[in-house]
Amino acid sequence: MADIDLALQHYDGEAAKAIAEDLIDAYAEIYNVPPYAGDPFFSVTSYADRLHTAFTMPGFETVTARQDGDLIGYVHGVTLPADKPWWVSLGDARPADARAAAEAGRIFWLRELMVRPAHTNHGIGRQLHDAVIAGRRHQPWTTLTCIIDNEPAHGAYMRWGYEILGRIKHAPESPLYDAMLLSPA
């Protein structure tokens, strides 16, 4: 894997509003492939709505990766609401200490991690992941959901130490996801 000169930048929700179009454009490129293309759940409009809602959620943060000024990937997440339906639906599959951490606002919910196709397989996703969680020392747990059919991402999360808690759906029209948890080191 070659070293890539990346510029990583952190944004809170208010600052991220200024780069929303860049984030949405990256999403549009990355998700314009099967099985996402043509699925209303993954439409650019639906994503833009979810992204703008996320900007105002507690603990919102995004980290972007740029190369020569071009956005090549980003990650974003928020503080996990302890009453988030998909989280609650996991019941006792969630370790007791993770349930307590969620109640205390100590779990970071990594909502999106994406890298433009021309830049995958260079460790950029891992750099983004590590950059966003490194700044969340007050939230030692990280959770995410990964589409069960997304093998590259699924495999990466497993290599990075996540464990699968169970299968969930974000909405009736969404695909199945594995809910995953990264315990404190």
CSV table of N, CA and C in Angstrom, one decimal, residues 86-87 90 92-95 97-98 141-146 154 156-167 178-184:
chain,number,residue,atom,x,y,z
A,86,TRP,N,-33.2,0.9,16.5
A,86,TRP,CA,-32.4,-0.3,16.1
A,86,TRP,C,-31.5,-0.8,17.2
A,87,TRP,N,-31.0,0.2,18.0
A,87,TRP,CA,-30.2,-0.2,19.2
A,87,TRP,C,-31.0,-1.0,20.2
A,90,LEU,N,-31.9,-4.7,19.7
A,90,LEU,CA,-30.9,-5.7,19.9
A,90,LEU,C,-31.0,-6.4,21.3
A,92,ASP,N,-30.9,-8.0,24.7
A,92,ASP,CA,-29.8,-8.5,25.5
A,92,ASP,C,-28.5,-8.9,24.7
A,93,ALA,N,-28.6,-8.8,23.4
A,93,ALA,CA,-27.4,-9.0,22.6
A,93,ALA,C,-26.4,-7.9,22.9
A,94,ARG,N,-26.8,-6.8,23.4
A,94,ARG,CA,-26.0,-5.7,23.8
A,94,ARG,C,-25.4,-6.0,25.1
A,95,PRO,N,-24.1,-6.0,25.3
A,95,PRO,CA,-23.5,-6.2,26.6
A,95,PRO,C,-24.0,-5.2,27.6
A,97,ASP,N,-22.6,-3.5,29.9
A,97,ASP,CA,-21.8,-2.3,30.1
A,97,ASP,C,-22.0,-1.4,28.8
A,98,ALA,N,-22.3,-1.9,27.7
A,98,ALA,CA,-22.6,-1.1,26.5
A,98,ALA,C,-24.0,-0.4,26.7
A,141,TRP,N,-16.8,3.7,23.4
A,141,TRP,CA,-17.4,2.7,22.6
A,141,TRP,C,-17.8,3.3,21.3
A,142,THR,N,-17.8,2.4,20.2
A,142,THR,CA,-18.2,2.9,18.9
A,142,THR,C,-19.2,1.8,18.4
A,143,THR,N,-20.3,2.2,17.8
A,143,THR,CA,-21.2,1.3,17.2
A,143,THR,C,-21.4,1.8,15.7
A,144,LEU,N,-21.8,0.9,14.9
A,144,LEU,CA,-22.2,1.2,13.5
A,144,LEU,C,-23.1,0.1,13.0
A,145,THR,N,-23.7,0.3,11.9
A,145,THR,CA,-24.4,-0.7,11.2
A,145,THR,C,-23.9,-0.8,9.8
A,146,CYS,N,-23.7,-2.1,9.3
A,146,CYS,CA,-23.1,-2.3,8.0
A,146,CYS,C,-24.1,-3.3,7.2
A,154,HIS,N,-17.7,-4.8,5.5
A,154,HIS,CA,-18.0,-5.8,6.6
A,154,HIS,C,-16.7,-6.4,7.1
A,156,ALA,N,-13.6,-5.3,6.7
A,156,ALA,CA,-12.8,-4.3,7.3
A,156,ALA,C,-13.2,-4.1,8.8
A,157,TYR,N,-14.4,-3.9,9.0
A,157,TYR,CA,-14.9,-3.6,10.4
A,157,TYR,C,-14.5,-4.8,11.3
A,158,MET,N,-14.7,-6.0,10.8
A,158,MET,CA,-14.3,-7.2,11.6
A,158,MET,C,-12.8,-7.2,11.9
A,159,ARG,N,-12.0,-6.9,10.9
A,159,ARG,CA,-10.5,-6.8,11.1
A,159,ARG,C,-10.2,-5.7,12.1
A,160,TRP,N,-10.9,-4.6,12.1
A,160,TRP,CA,-10.7,-3.5,13.0
A,160,TRP,C,-11.1,-3.8,14.5
A,161,GLY,N,-11.7,-4.9,14.7
A,161,GLY,CA,-12.1,-5.3,16.1
A,161,GLY,C,-13.6,-5.2,16.4
A,162,TYR,N,-14.4,-4.9,15.5
A,162,TYR,CA,-15.9,-4.8,15.8
A,162,TYR,C,-16.4,-6.2,15.9
A,163,GLU,N,-17.5,-6.4,16.7
A,163,GLU,CA,-18.2,-7.6,16.9
A,163,GLU,C,-19.6,-7.4,16.4
A,164,ILE,N,-20.2,-8.4,15.9
A,164,ILE,CA,-21.6,-8.3,15.4
A,164,ILE,C,-22.5,-8.6,16.6
A,165,LEU,N,-23.5,-7.7,16.8
A,165,LEU,CA,-24.4,-7.9,17.9
A,165,LEU,C,-25.7,-8.5,17.4
A,166,GLY,N,-26.1,-8.3,16.1
A,166,GLY,CA,-27.3,-8.8,15.6
A,166,GLY,C,-27.7,-8.1,14.3
A,167,ARG,N,-28.8,-8.5,13.7
A,167,ARG,CA,-29.3,-8.0,12.5
A,167,ARG,C,-30.4,-7.0,12.8
A,178,ASP,N,-26.0,-5.6,9.7
A,178,ASP,CA,-25.4,-6.1,11.0
A,178,ASP,C,-25.1,-4.9,11.9
A,179,ALA,N,-25.6,-4.9,13.1
A,179,ALA,CA,-25.2,-4.0,14.1
A,179,ALA,C,-24.0,-4.4,14.7
A,180,MET,N,-23.0,-3.5,14.8
A,180,MET,CA,-21.6,-3.9,15.2
A,180,MET,C,-21.2,-3.0,16.3
A,181,LEU,N,-20.3,-3.5,17.2
A,181,LEU,CA,-19.9,-2.8,18.4
A,181,LEU,C,-18.4,-2.9,18.5
A,182,LEU,N,-17.7,-1.8,18.7
A,182,LEU,CA,-16.2,-1.8,19.0
A,182,LEU,C,-16.1,-1.4,20.5
A,183,SER,N,-15.7,-2.4,21.3
A,183,SER,CA,-15.5,-2.1,22.7
A,183,SER,C,-14.3,-1.3,23.0
A,184,PRO,N,-14.2,-0.7,24.2
A,184,PRO,CA,-13.0,0.1,24.5
A,184,PRO,C,-11.8,-0.8,24.6
